Amino acid sequence: MNTIYPIETGKFSGNVYLIKNNDHYVLIDTGLKSKRYFVVEKLRAFGCSEGKLKCILLTHGDVDHCGNAAYLSKLYNCPVGMHKNDSIVAVSGDMFINRRKKNPFVAFLVRKLMGMEKFKPDFYLEENQNLKAYGIDAKIVHTPGHSPGSVTIITSDGACFCGDLYENTKKPKINALIDDPVEMLNSVSKLENYNITLIYPGHGKSFLPDEIGQRAEQI
Ligand SMILES: [Zn+2]
């Protein structure tokens, strides 16, 4: 049985989720670099001391989700996993490098204002991969659309960490930032095949699968 501790890191920063499984922990996403000490404080408050974090899983390569991956990996001496298709973002520090819609100006601003320490993931998250070896009974579903290397992590008890596939800042819906609409819809359809009890989005509060509006009207 997992205990999930959502850590909301503010308006522009992605949610961080700490999952406790018996006496160890797994972290999903890491927030913006500017939220570093807030995140570390929360991890400690939830009992995740050094040596207890098994791994860091990244739903995708955006800076508001990966901003503290390198730092926390070093602090907790644990590996970082992400999908191969977004690993180029971590290695280059450029979150538009693998996107169709490139925006050099926004890319420059993001680099300057938000900053991300470049890193190379220690392992790749792949379609259908079971994460038991990394301390959690959960599966990886490759759900591209927001970015080519976006993944969703679904635990055996139905908790669904979808990164930026869905958002719930105002209401539960498909994330407005879409790089590939066809892939995005395919990913949404794909998730319908899984037994999901609660969705934990990259931004905003958790919500029930039934709360999502009609797909067609959202894209
Ligand atoms: Zn994102």
Coordinates of N, CA and C and ligand atoms in Angstrom, one line a residue:
M1 N 0.8 -1.2 0.0 CA 0.0 0.0 0.0 C 0.9 1.3 0.0
N2 N 0.6 2.1 -0.9 CA 1.4 3.4 -1.0 C 0.7 4.5 -0.3
T3 N 1.5 5.4 0.3 CA 0.9 6.7 0.7 C 1.5 7.7 -0.2
I4 N 0.6 8.6 -0.7 CA 1.0 9.6 -1.6 C 1.0 11.0 -1.0
Y5 N 2.1 11.7 -1.1 CA 2.2 13.0 -0.5 C 2.4 14.0 -1.7
P6 N 1.3 14.7 -2.1 CA 1.4 15.7 -3.1 C 2.1 16.9 -2.6
I7 N 3.1 17.4 -3.3 CA 3.8 18.7 -2.9 C 3.5 19.7 -4.0
E8 N 2.7 20.7 -3.7 CA 2.4 21.7 -4.7 C 3.4 22.8 -4.6
T9 N 4.1 23.1 -5.7 CA 5.2 24.0 -5.6 C 5.0 25.4 -6.2
G10 N 3.7 25.8 -6.4 CA 3.4 27.1 -6.9 C 3.0 27.2 -8.3
K11 N 2.6 28.4 -8.7 CA 2.0 28.7 -10.0 C 2.7 28.1 -11.2
F12 N 4.0 28.4 -11.4 CA 4.7 28.1 -12.6 C 5.4 26.7 -12.5
S13 N 5.4 26.2 -11.3 CA 6.2 25.0 -11.1 C 5.4 23.8 -11.0
G14 N 5.9 22.7 -11.6 CA 5.1 21.4 -11.6 C 4.9 20.8 -10.2
N15 N 3.9 20.0 -10.1 CA 3.7 19.3 -8.8 C 4.8 18.3 -8.6
V16 N 5.1 18.0 -7.4 CA 6.0 17.0 -7.0 C 5.2 16.0 -6.2
Y17 N 5.4 14.7 -6.4 CA 4.7 13.7 -5.7 C 5.7 12.7 -5.0
L18 N 5.6 12.7 -3.7 CA 6.4 11.7 -2.9 C 5.5 10.5 -2.6
I19 N 6.0 9.4 -2.9 CA 5.2 8.2 -2.6 C 6.0 7.3 -1.6
K20 N 5.3 7.0 -0.5 CA 5.9 6.1 0.5 C 5.4 4.7 0.3
N21 N 6.4 3.8 0.3 CA 6.0 2.4 0.1 C 6.8 1.6 1.2
N22 N 6.1 1.2 2.3 CA 6.8 0.6 3.5 C 7.8 1.7 4.0
D23 N 9.1 1.3 4.1 CA 10.0 2.2 4.7 C 10.8 3.1 3.7
H24 N 10.5 3.0 2.4 CA 11.2 3.8 1.5 C 10.3 4.6 0.6
Y25 N 10.9 5.5 -0.2 CA 10.2 6.5 -1.0 C 10.6 6.5 -2.4
V26 N 9.7 7.0 -3.2 CA 10.0 7.2 -4.7 C 9.4 8.6 -4.9
L27 N 10.2 9.4 -5.8 CA 9.7 10.8 -6.1 C 9.3 10.9 -7.5
I28 N 8.2 11.5 -7.8 CA 7.8 11.8 -9.2 C 7.9 13.3 -9.4
D29 N 8.7 13.7 -10.3 CA 9.0 15.0 -10.7 C 9.6 15.8 -9.5
T30 N 10.2 17.0 -9.9 CA 11.0 17.7 -8.9 C 10.8 19.2 -8.8
G31 N 9.9 19.8 -9.6 CA 9.7 21.2 -9.5 C 10.8 22.1 -10.1
L32 N 10.5 23.4 -10.1 CA 11.5 24.4 -10.6 C 12.6 24.5 -9.6
K33 N 13.8 24.9 -10.2 CA 15.0 25.1 -9.4 C 14.7 26.1 -8.2
S34 N 13.9 27.1 -8.5 CA 13.7 28.1 -7.5 C 12.9 27.6 -6.3
K35 N 12.3 26.4 -6.4 CA 11.5 25.8 -5.3 C 12.3 24.7 -4.6
R36 N 13.6 24.7 -4.9 CA 14.5 23.6 -4.4 C 14.4 23.4 -2.9
Y37 N 14.5 24.5 -2.1 CA 14.6 24.3 -0.6 C 13.2 24.0 0.0
F38 N 12.2 24.5 -0.7 CA 10.9 24.1 -0.3 C 10.6 22.6 -0.5
V39 N 11.1 22.1 -1.6 CA 10.9 20.7 -1.9 C 11.6 19.8 -0.9
V40 N 12.9 20.2 -0.6 CA 13.7 19.4 0.3 C 13.1 19.4 1.7
E41 N 12.6 20.6 2.1 CA 12.0 20.7 3.4 C 10.8 19.8 3.5
K42 N 10.0 19.8 2.5 CA 8.8 18.9 2.5 C 9.2 17.4 2.5
L43 N 10.2 17.0 1.7 CA 10.6 15.6 1.7 C 11.0 15.2 3.2
R44 N 11.8 16.1 3.8 CA 12.2 15.8 5.2 C 11.0 15.7 6.1
A45 N 10.1 16.6 6.0 CA 8.9 16.7 6.8 C 8.0 15.4 6.7
F46 N 8.1 14.8 5.5 CA 7.3 13.6 5.2 C 8.1 12.3 5.6
G47 N 9.3 12.5 6.2 CA 10.1 11.4 6.7 C 11.1 10.8 5.7
C48 N 11.2 11.5 4.5 CA 12.1 11.0 3.5 C 13.5 11.5 3.7
S49 N 14.3 10.8 4.6 CA 15.6 11.3 4.9 C 16.6 10.6 3.9
E50 N 17.9 11.1 4.0 CA 18.9 10.5 3.1 C 19.0 9.0 3.2
G51 N 19.1 8.3 2.1 CA 19.2 6.9 2.1 C 17.8 6.2 2.0
K52 N 16.7 7.0 2.1 CA 15.4 6.4 2.0 C 14.7 6.6 0.6
L53 N 15.3 7.4 -0.2 CA 14.7 7.6 -1.5 C 15.3 6.7 -2.5
K54 N 14.5 5.8 -3.1 CA 14.9 4.8 -4.1 C 15.3 5.3 -5.4
C55 N 14.4 6.2 -5.9 CA 14.7 6.8 -7.2 C 13.8 8.0 -7.5
I56 N 14.2 8.7 -8.5 CA 13.4 9.9 -9.0 C 12.9 9.5 -10.4
L57 N 11.6 9.6 -10.6 CA 11.0 9.4 -11.9 C 10.5 10.7 -12.5
L58 N 10.8 10.9 -13.7 CA 10.4 12.2 -14.4 C 9.3 11.9 -15.4
T59 N 8.2 12.6 -15.3 CA 7.1 12.4 -16.3 C 7.5 12.9 -17.7
H60 N 8.3 13.9 -17.7 CA 8.8 14.5 -19.0 C 10.0 15.5 -18.7
G61 N 10.5 16.1 -19.8 CA 11.7 16.8 -19.7 C 11.6 18.3 -19.3
D62 N 10.4 18.8 -19.2 CA 10.3 20.3 -19.0 C 10.9 20.7 -17.6
V63 N 11.4 22.0 -17.7 CA 12.2 22.5 -16.6 C 11.4 22.6 -15.3
D64 N 10.1 22.8 -15.4 CA 9.3 22.9 -14.2 C 9.0 21.6 -13.5
H65 N 9.5 20.5 -14.2 CA 9.3 19.2 -13.6 C 10.7 18.6 -13.3
C66 N 11.7 19.0 -14.0 CA 13.1 18.4 -13.9 C 14.1 19.4 -13.2
G67 N 13.6 20.6 -12.8 CA 14.5 21.6 -12.3 C 15.4 21.2 -11.1
N68 N 15.0 20.2 -10.3 CA 15.8 19.7 -9.2 C 16.3 18.3 -9.3
A69 N 16.1 17.7 -10.5 CA 16.4 16.3 -10.6 C 17.9 16.0 -10.3
A70 N 18.8 16.8 -10.9 CA 20.2 16.6 -10.7 C 20.6 16.8 -9.2
Y71 N 20.1 17.9 -8.7 CA 20.4 18.2 -7.3 C 19.9 17.1 -6.3
L72 N 18.6 16.7 -6.4 CA 18.1 15.7 -5.5 C 18.7 14.3 -5.7
S73 N 19.1 14.0 -6.9 CA 19.7 12.8 -7.2 C 21.0 12.7 -6.5
K74 N 21.8 13.8 -6.4 CA 23.0 13.8 -5.7 C 22.8 13.8 -4.2
L75 N 21.9 14.6 -3.8 CA 21.6 14.7 -2.3 C 21.2 13.4 -1.7
Y76 N 20.3 12.7 -2.5 CA 19.8 11.4 -1.9 C 20.6 10.2 -2.5
N77 N 21.5 10.5 -3.3 CA 22.3 9.4 -4.0 C 21.4 8.3 -4.6
C78 N 20.5 8.8 -5.4 CA 19.6 7.8 -6.0 C 19.5 8.1 -7.5
P79 N 19.1 7.1 -8.3 CA 19.1 7.3 -9.8 C 17.8 8.0 -10.3
V80 N 18.0 8.6 -11.4 CA 16.9 9.4 -12.1 C 16.5 8.6 -13.4
G81 N 15.2 8.4 -13.5 CA 14.7 7.8 -14.7 C 13.8 8.7 -15.5
M82 N 13.9 8.6 -16.8 CA 12.9 9.4 -17.7 C 12.9 8.7 -19.1
H83 N 12.0 9.1 -19.9 CA 11.9 8.4 -21.2 C 13.0 8.9 -22.1
K84 N 13.5 8.0 -22.9 CA 14.6 8.3 -23.8 C 14.3 9.5 -24.7
N85 N 13.1 9.7 -25.2 CA 12.7 10.7 -26.1 C 12.9 12.1 -25.5
D86 N 12.8 12.2 -24.2 CA 13.0 13.6 -23.6 C 14.4 13.7 -22.9
S87 N 15.2 12.6 -23.0 CA 16.5 12.7 -22.3 C 17.4 13.8 -22.9
I88 N 17.1 14.0 -24.2 CA 17.9 15.1 -24.9 C 17.7 16.5 -24.3
V89 N 16.5 16.7 -23.7 CA 16.2 17.9 -23.0 C 17.1 18.0 -21.8
A90 N 17.2 17.0 -21.0 CA 18.0 17.0 -19.8 C 19.4 17.2 -20.1
V91 N 19.9 16.5 -21.2 CA 21.3 16.6 -21.5 C 21.7 18.0 -22.0
S92 N 20.7 18.6 -22.8 CA 21.0 19.9 -23.4 C 20.6 21.1 -22.6
G93 N 19.6 20.9 -21.7 CA 19.0 22.0 -20.9 C 18.1 22.8 -21.8
D94 N 17.7 22.4 -23.0 CA 16.8 23.1 -23.9 C 15.5 22.4 -24.0
M95 N 14.4 22.9 -23.4 CA 13.2 22.1 -23.4 C 12.4 22.2 -24.7
F96 N 12.9 22.9 -25.7 CA 12.3 23.0 -27.0 C 13.1 22.1 -28.0
I97 N 14.1 21.5 -27.6 CA 15.0 20.9 -28.6 C 14.4 19.8 -29.3
N98 N 13.4 19.1 -28.7 CA 12.8 17.9 -29.4 C 11.3 18.2 -29.7
R99 N 10.9 19.5 -29.7 CA 9.5 19.8 -30.0 C 9.3 20.3 -31.4
R100 N 8.1 20.1 -31.9 CA 7.9 20.5 -33.3 C 7.8 22.0 -33.3
K101 N 7.1 22.6 -32.3 CA 7.0 24.1 -32.3 C 8.1 24.6 -31.5
K102 N 9.2 25.1 -32.3 CA 10.3 25.6 -31.6 C 10.1 27.1 -31.3
N103 N 10.5 27.6 -30.2 CA 10.4 29.0 -29.9 C 11.7 29.4 -29.2
P104 N 12.6 29.9 -30.1 CA 14.0 30.2 -29.5 C 13.9 31.3 -28.5
F105 N 13.0 32.3 -28.6 CA 12.9 33.3 -27.6 C 12.4 32.8 -26.3
V106 N 11.4 32.0 -26.3 CA 10.9 31.4 -25.0 C 11.9 30.5 -24.5
A107 N 12.6 29.8 -25.4 CA 13.6 28.8 -24.9 C 14.7 29.6 -24.2
F108 N 15.1 30.8 -24.7 CA 16.1 31.6 -24.1 C 15.7 32.1 -22.7
L109 N 14.4 32.6 -22.7 CA 13.9 33.1 -21.4 C 13.8 32.0 -20.4
V110 N 13.4 30.8 -20.8 CA 13.3 29.7 -19.8 C 14.6 29.4 -19.3
R111 N 15.6 29.4 -20.2 CA 17.0 29.0 -19.7 C 17.5 30.1 -18.7
K112 N 17.2 31.4 -19.1 CA 17.8 32.5 -18.3 C 17.0 32.5 -16.9
L113 N 15.7 32.5 -17.0 CA 14.9 32.8 -15.8 C 14.7 31.5 -14.9
M114 N 14.5 30.4 -15.5 CA 14.1 29.2 -14.7 C 15.3 28.3 -14.5
G115 N 16.2 28.2 -15.4 CA 17.4 27.4 -15.3 C 17.2 26.0 -14.9
M116 N 18.0 25.2 -15.5 CA 18.0 23.7 -15.2 C 19.4 23.2 -15.3
E117 N 19.8 22.5 -14.2 CA 21.1 21.9 -14.3 C 21.0 20.7 -15.2
K118 N 21.9 20.7 -16.2 CA 21.8 19.6 -17.1 C 22.2 18.3 -16.4
F119 N 21.6 17.2 -16.9 CA 22.0 15.9 -16.4 C 21.7 14.8 -17.4
K120 N 22.3 13.7 -17.1 CA 22.0 12.5 -18.0 C 21.2 11.5 -17.1
P121 N 20.1 11.1 -17.5 CA 19.3 10.2 -16.7 C 20.1 8.9 -16.5
D122 N 19.9 8.2 -15.3 CA 20.6 7.0 -15.0 C 19.9 5.8 -15.7
F123 N 18.6 5.9 -15.9 CA 17.9 4.8 -16.6 C 16.7 5.4 -17.4
Y124 N 16.3 4.6 -18.4 CA 15.2 5.0 -19.2 C 13.9 4.4 -18.8
L125 N 12.8 5.1 -18.8 CA 11.5 4.6 -18.6 C 10.9 4.2 -19.9
E126 N 10.4 3.0 -20.0 CA 9.9 2.5 -21.3 C 8.5 1.9 -21.1
E127 N 7.8 2.0 -22.3 CA 6.4 1.4 -22.3 C 6.3 0.1 -21.6
N128 N 5.3 0.0 -20.7 CA 5.0 -1.2 -20.0 C 6.0 -1.7 -19.0
Q129 N 7.0 -0.9 -18.7 CA 8.0 -1.2 -17.7 C 7.4 -1.3 -16.4
N130 N 7.8 -2.4 -15.6 CA 7.4 -2.4 -14.2 C 8.5 -1.9 -13.3
L131 N 8.0 -1.1 -12.4 CA 9.0 -0.3 -11.6 C 9.3 -1.0 -10.2
K132 N 9.0 -2.3 -10.1 CA 9.2 -2.9 -8.8 C 10.7 -2.8 -8.3
A133 N 11.6 -3.0 -9.3 CA 13.0 -2.9 -9.0 C 13.4 -1.6 -8.5
Y134 N 12.6 -0.6 -8.8 CA 12.9 0.8 -8.3 C 12.0 1.2 -7.1
G135 N 11.4 0.2 -6.5 CA 10.8 0.5 -5.2 C 9.3 0.8 -5.2
I136 N 8.7 0.6 -6.4 CA 7.2 0.9 -6.4 C 6.5 -0.1 -7.4
D137 N 5.4 -0.6 -7.0 CA 4.6 -1.5 -7.8 C 3.8 -0.6 -8.8
A138 N 4.4 -0.3 -9.9 CA 3.7 0.6 -10.9 C 4.3 0.3 -12.3
K139 N 3.5 0.8 -13.2 CA 3.8 0.6 -14.6 C 4.0 1.9 -15.4
I140 N 4.8 1.9 -16.4 CA 5.0 3.0 -17.3 C 4.1 2.9 -18.5
V141 N 3.4 4.0 -18.8 CA 2.7 4.0 -20.1 C 3.3 5.2 -20.9
H142 N 3.8 5.0 -22.1 CA 4.3 6.1 -22.9 C 3.2 6.9 -23.4
T143 N 3.1 8.2 -23.0 CA 2.0 9.0 -23.4 C 2.4 10.3 -24.0
P144 N 3.0 10.3 -25.2 CA 3.5 11.5 -25.9 C 2.4 12.4 -26.3
G145 N 2.7 13.6 -26.7 CA 1.7 14.6 -27.2 C 2.1 15.9 -26.6
H146 N 2.2 16.0 -25.3 CA 2.7 17.3 -24.7 C 4.2 17.4 -25.0
S147 N 4.9 16.3 -25.0 CA 6.3 16.2 -25.4 C 6.5 14.8 -25.9
P148 N 7.5 14.6 -26.7 CA 7.7 13.2 -27.3 C 8.1 12.2 -26.2
G149 N 8.7 12.6 -25.1 CA 9.0 11.6 -24.1 C 8.2 11.7 -22.8
S150 N 6.9 12.1 -23.0 CA 6.1 12.2 -21.8 C 5.6 10.7 -21.4
V151 N 5.6 10.4 -20.1 CA 5.1 9.1 -19.7 C 4.1 9.4 -18.6
T152 N 3.3 8.3 -18.4 CA 2.4 8.3 -17.3 C 2.7 7.1 -16.4
I153 N 2.7 7.3 -15.1 CA 3.0 6.2 -14.1 C 1.8 5.8 -13.4
I154 N 1.4 4.5 -13.5 CA 0.2 4.0 -12.9 C 0.6 3.0 -11.9
T155 N 0.2 3.2 -10.7 CA 0.5 2.2 -9.6 C -0.5 1.1 -9.6
S156 N -0.2 0.0 -9.0 CA -1.0 -1.2 -9.0 C -2.4 -0.9 -8.3
D157 N -2.4 0.1 -7.4 CA -3.7 0.5 -6.8 C -4.4 1.6 -7.6
G158 N -4.0 1.9 -8.8 CA -4.8 2.8 -9.7 C -4.5 4.3 -9.6
A159 N -3.4 4.7 -8.9 CA -3.0 6.1 -8.9 C -2.3 6.4 -10.2
C160 N -2.7 7.5 -10.8 CA -2.2 7.8 -12.2 C -1.5 9.1 -12.2
F161 N -0.2 9.1 -12.4 CA 0.6 10.3 -12.4 C 0.9 10.6 -13.9
C162 N 0.1 11.6 -14.4 CA 0.1 11.8 -15.9 C 1.0 12.9 -16.4
G163 N 1.8 13.5 -15.5 CA 2.6 14.7 -16.0 C 1.7 15.7 -16.6
D164 N 2.1 16.2 -17.8 CA 1.3 17.3 -18.4 C 0.4 16.8 -19.5
L165 N -0.1 15.6 -19.4 CA -1.2 15.1 -20.3 C -2.5 15.8 -19.9
Y166 N -2.7 15.8 -18.6 CA -3.9 16.5 -18.1 C -3.4 17.6 -17.1
E167 N -4.3 18.6 -16.9 CA -4.0 19.6 -15.9 C -5.3 19.9 -15.1
N168 N -5.2 20.4 -14.0 CA -6.4 20.7 -13.2 C -6.1 22.0 -12.4
T169 N -5.8 23.1 -13.1 CA -5.5 24.3 -12.4 C -6.9 25.0 -12.2
K170 N -7.8 25.0 -13.2 CA -9.1 25.5 -13.0 C -10.1 24.4 -13.0
K171 N -10.0 23.5 -14.0 CA -10.8 22.3 -14.0 C -10.0 21.2 -14.7
P172 N -10.4 19.9 -14.4 CA -9.7 18.8 -15.1 C -9.8 18.8 -16.6
K173 N -8.7 18.9 -17.3 CA -8.8 18.9 -18.8 C -7.5 18.5 -19.4
I174 N -7.5 18.2 -20.7 CA -6.2 18.0 -21.4 C -5.4 19.2 -21.3
N175 N -4.1 19.0 -21.0 CA -3.2 20.2 -20.9 C -3.2 21.0 -22.2
A176 N -3.2 22.3 -22.0 CA -3.3 23.2 -23.2 C -2.1 23.3 -24.0
L177 N -1.0 22.9 -23.4 CA 0.3 22.9 -24.2 C 0.5 21.6 -24.9
I178 N 0.2 21.6 -26.2 CA 0.3 20.4 -27.0 C 1.3 20.5 -28.1
D179 N 2.2 19.6 -28.2 CA 3.2 19.6 -29.2 C 2.7 18.8 -30.4
D180 N 2.0 17.7 -30.2 CA 1.5 16.9 -31.2 C 0.1 16.4 -30.9
P181 N -1.0 17.1 -31.5 CA -2.4 16.8 -31.1 C -2.8 15.4 -31.4
V182 N -2.3 14.8 -32.4 CA -2.7 13.4 -32.8 C -2.1 12.4 -31.7
E183 N -0.9 12.6 -31.3 CA -0.3 11.8 -30.3 C -1.0 12.0 -28.9
M184 N -1.4 13.3 -28.7 CA -2.0 13.6 -27.4 C -3.3 12.8 -27.3
L185 N -4.1 12.8 -28.4 CA -5.4 12.1 -28.3 C -5.2 10.6 -28.2
N186 N -4.1 10.1 -28.9 CA -3.8 8.7 -28.8 C -3.5 8.3 -27.4
S187 N -2.7 9.2 -26.7 CA -2.3 9.0 -25.3 C -3.5 9.0 -24.4
V188 N -4.5 9.9 -24.6 CA -5.7 10.0 -23.8 C -6.5 8.6 -24.0
S189 N -6.6 8.2 -25.2 CA -7.3 6.9 -25.5 C -6.6 5.8 -24.8
K190 N -5.3 5.8 -24.9 CA -4.5 4.7 -24.3 C -4.8 4.5 -22.8
L191 N -4.9 5.6 -22.1 CA -5.1 5.5 -20.7 C -6.5 5.0 -20.3
E192 N -7.4 5.0 -21.3 CA -8.8 4.5 -21.0 C -8.8 3.0 -20.8
N193 N -7.7 2.4 -21.2 CA -7.5 0.9 -21.1 C -7.1 0.5 -19.7
Y194 N -6.8 1.5 -18.9 CA -6.2 1.1 -17.6 C -7.2 1.4 -16.5
N195 N -7.0 0.7 -15.4 CA -7.9 0.8 -14.2 C -7.3 2.0 -13.4
I196 N -7.9 3.1 -13.5 CA -7.4 4.3 -12.8 C -8.4 4.8 -11.8
T197 N -7.9 5.0 -10.6 CA -8.9 5.5 -9.5 C -8.8 7.0 -9.3
L198 N -7.6 7.5 -9.4 CA -7.4 9.0 -9.2 C -6.2 9.4 -10.1
I199 N -6.4 10.6 -10.7 CA -5.4 11.2 -11.6 C -4.7 12.3 -10.8
Y200 N -3.3 12.2 -10.8 CA -2.5 13.2 -10.2 C -1.8 14.0 -11.3
P201 N -2.3 15.2 -11.6 CA -1.7 15.9 -12.8 C -0.4 16.7 -12.4
G202 N 0.3 17.1 -13.5 CA 1.5 17.9 -13.3 C 1.2 19.3 -12.7
H203 N 0.0 19.8 -12.9 CA -0.4 21.1 -12.4 C -1.8 21.0 -11.8
G204 N -2.0 21.5 -10.6 CA -3.4 21.5 -10.0 C -3.6 20.2 -9.2
K205 N -4.8 20.2 -8.7 CA -5.2 19.1 -7.7 C -5.6 17.8 -8.4
S206 N -5.5 16.7 -7.7 CA -5.9 15.4 -8.2 C -7.4 15.4 -8.5
F207 N -7.8 14.5 -9.4 CA -9.2 14.4 -9.8 C -9.6 13.0 -10.3
L208 N -10.9 12.7 -10.3 CA -11.4 11.4 -10.7 C -11.4 11.4 -12.3
P209 N -11.2 10.2 -12.9 CA -11.2 10.1 -14.3 C -12.5 10.6 -14.9
D210 N -13.6 10.4 -14.2 CA -14.9 10.8 -14.7 C -15.1 12.4 -14.8
E211 N -14.2 13.1 -14.2 CA -14.3 14.5 -14.1 C -13.8 15.2 -15.4
I212 N -13.1 14.4 -16.3 CA -12.5 15.0 -17.5 C -13.6 15.3 -18.5
G213 N -13.7 16.5 -19.1 CA -14.7 16.8 -20.1 C -14.5 16.0 -21.4
Q214 N -15.4 16.2 -22.3 CA -15.3 15.5 -23.6 C -14.0 15.8 -24.3
R215 N -13.4 14.8 -24.8 CA -12.1 15.0 -25.4 C -12.1 15.9 -26.6
A216 N -13.1 15.7 -27.5 CA -13.2 16.4 -28.8 C -13.3 17.9 -28.6
E217 N -14.0 18.3 -27.6 CA -14.1 19.8 -27.4 C -12.9 20.4 -26.8
Q218 N -11.9 19.6 -26.4 CA -10.8 20.2 -25.7 C -9.6 20.5 -26.6
I219 N -9.5 19.9 -27.8 CA -8.4 20.1 -28.7 C -8.8 20.9 -29.9
Ligands
ZN1 ZN 5.4 20.2 -19.4

